[in-house]
Amino acid sequence: MGIIKVENIRVFAYHGCLKEETTIGSDYRVDLEVKANLKASAQTDNLKDTVDYVLLNRIVKEEMLQPSKLLETVAKRILKRILKEDQLVTKATVSVSKLNPPIGGDVEMVTIKMTERRKK
């Protein structure tokens, strides 16, 4: 087994419960970690034998563009797509952070973190 991380994916999106959040938008950070068997790719040196992090990045960006009230909803969509589109992934963890959230204080970011495992 091995782990592939795609960290600090920066996206501008329109998530939130406040009307201003879905109108004005804000900056987000997404961190992704997937677990997969990397033994074959380590031997073959072939992209088809591993998890393509270009695909992971594309999934994150596409799902972040779809507005939602809650970050949990976005994270769940990201995880479901990763497990659906890449059969090598056995476990995925995603953190979605809203930078400078409008919560009435000096807060750098709020983050939700979710994990999904492939069902056997």
Coordinates of C-alpha atoms in Angstrom, one line a residue:
M1 CA 0.0 0.0 0.0
G2 CA 1.0 3.6 -0.4
I3 CA -0.3 7.1 0.0
I4 CA -0.7 9.8 -2.6
K5 CA -1.3 13.4 -1.4
V6 CA -2.5 16.4 -3.4
E7 CA -2.1 19.3 -1.1
N8 CA -3.2 23.0 -1.1
I9 CA -5.4 22.9 -4.1
R10 CA -6.6 26.5 -4.3
V11 CA -10.1 27.2 -5.7
F12 CA -12.5 30.1 -5.8
A13 CA -16.0 28.9 -5.2
Y14 CA -19.5 29.9 -4.0
H15 CA -20.4 27.7 -1.0
G16 CA -22.2 28.8 2.1
C17 CA -25.5 29.4 3.9
L18 CA -25.4 33.2 3.6
K19 CA -26.6 34.8 0.4
E20 CA -23.4 36.9 0.2
E21 CA -21.3 33.7 0.2
T22 CA -23.1 32.3 -2.8
T23 CA -23.0 35.7 -4.6
I24 CA -19.6 37.0 -3.9
G25 CA -17.7 33.7 -3.4
S26 CA -14.6 33.1 -1.5
D27 CA -11.2 31.3 -1.5
Y28 CA -10.9 27.7 -0.5
R29 CA -8.1 25.2 0.1
V30 CA -8.5 21.5 -0.5
D31 CA -6.1 18.8 0.7
L32 CA -6.5 15.2 -0.5
E33 CA -4.9 11.9 0.6
V34 CA -5.6 8.6 -1.1
K35 CA -4.5 5.1 -0.2
A36 CA -3.8 2.6 -3.0
N37 CA -1.6 -0.3 -3.8
L38 CA 1.4 1.3 -5.5
K39 CA 3.5 -1.9 -5.8
A40 CA 2.8 -2.4 -9.5
S41 CA 3.4 1.2 -10.6
A42 CA 6.7 1.2 -8.6
Q43 CA 7.8 -1.7 -10.8
T44 CA 6.3 -0.9 -14.2
D45 CA 6.9 2.9 -14.1
N46 CA 3.5 3.2 -16.0
L47 CA 0.8 5.7 -15.2
K48 CA -2.0 3.2 -15.9
D49 CA -0.8 1.2 -12.8
T50 CA -1.1 4.1 -10.4
V51 CA -3.5 6.8 -9.2
D52 CA -3.3 9.8 -11.5
Y53 CA -3.1 12.9 -9.4
V54 CA -4.1 15.0 -12.5
L55 CA -7.5 13.2 -12.3
L56 CA -7.7 13.8 -8.5
N57 CA -7.0 17.5 -9.0
R58 CA -9.7 17.7 -11.8
I59 CA -12.3 16.0 -9.6
V60 CA -11.7 18.4 -6.8
K61 CA -11.9 21.5 -9.0
E62 CA -15.1 20.3 -10.8
E63 CA -16.9 19.4 -7.6
M64 CA -15.8 22.7 -5.9
L65 CA -17.4 24.6 -8.8
Q66 CA -20.8 23.1 -7.9
P67 CA -22.3 25.5 -5.2
S68 CA -23.4 23.9 -1.9
K69 CA -24.6 25.3 1.4
L70 CA -22.3 23.0 3.4
L71 CA -18.6 22.0 2.9
E72 CA -19.6 18.5 4.1
T73 CA -21.7 18.1 1.0
V74 CA -18.8 19.2 -1.3
A75 CA -16.4 16.8 0.5
K76 CA -18.8 13.9 0.2
R77 CA -19.2 14.5 -3.6
I78 CA -15.4 14.6 -4.0
L79 CA -14.9 11.3 -2.1
K80 CA -17.7 9.5 -4.0
R81 CA -16.3 10.6 -7.4
I82 CA -12.7 9.5 -6.5
L83 CA -13.9 6.1 -5.4
K84 CA -16.1 5.8 -8.5
E85 CA -13.5 6.9 -11.1
D86 CA -10.4 5.3 -9.8
Q87 CA -10.6 1.6 -8.8
L88 CA -7.1 1.6 -7.3
V89 CA -8.1 3.9 -4.5
T90 CA -9.1 2.0 -1.4
K91 CA -9.4 4.9 1.0
A92 CA -9.6 8.7 0.5
T93 CA -9.5 11.6 2.9
V94 CA -10.4 15.1 1.9
S95 CA -10.1 18.4 3.9
V96 CA -12.0 21.4 2.6
S97 CA -11.1 24.7 4.1
K98 CA -12.9 28.1 3.7
L99 CA -10.3 30.8 4.0
N100 CA -11.2 33.9 5.9
P101 CA -14.8 32.7 6.7
P102 CA -17.4 35.4 7.5
I103 CA -18.0 34.4 11.1
G104 CA -17.4 37.7 12.9
G105 CA -13.8 37.2 14.0
D106 CA -10.2 37.0 12.9
V107 CA -10.2 33.4 11.7
E108 CA -7.8 32.2 9.1
M109 CA -9.9 29.3 8.0
V110 CA -12.5 26.7 8.9
T111 CA -11.9 23.1 7.8
I112 CA -14.0 20.0 7.5
K113 CA -12.3 16.6 7.0
M114 CA -14.0 13.4 5.8
T115 CA -12.8 9.9 4.9
E116 CA -14.4 7.2 2.8
R117 CA -13.3 3.6 2.3
R118 CA -14.1 1.4 -0.7
K119 CA -16.8 -1.1 0.2
K120 CA -15.8 -4.7 -0.2

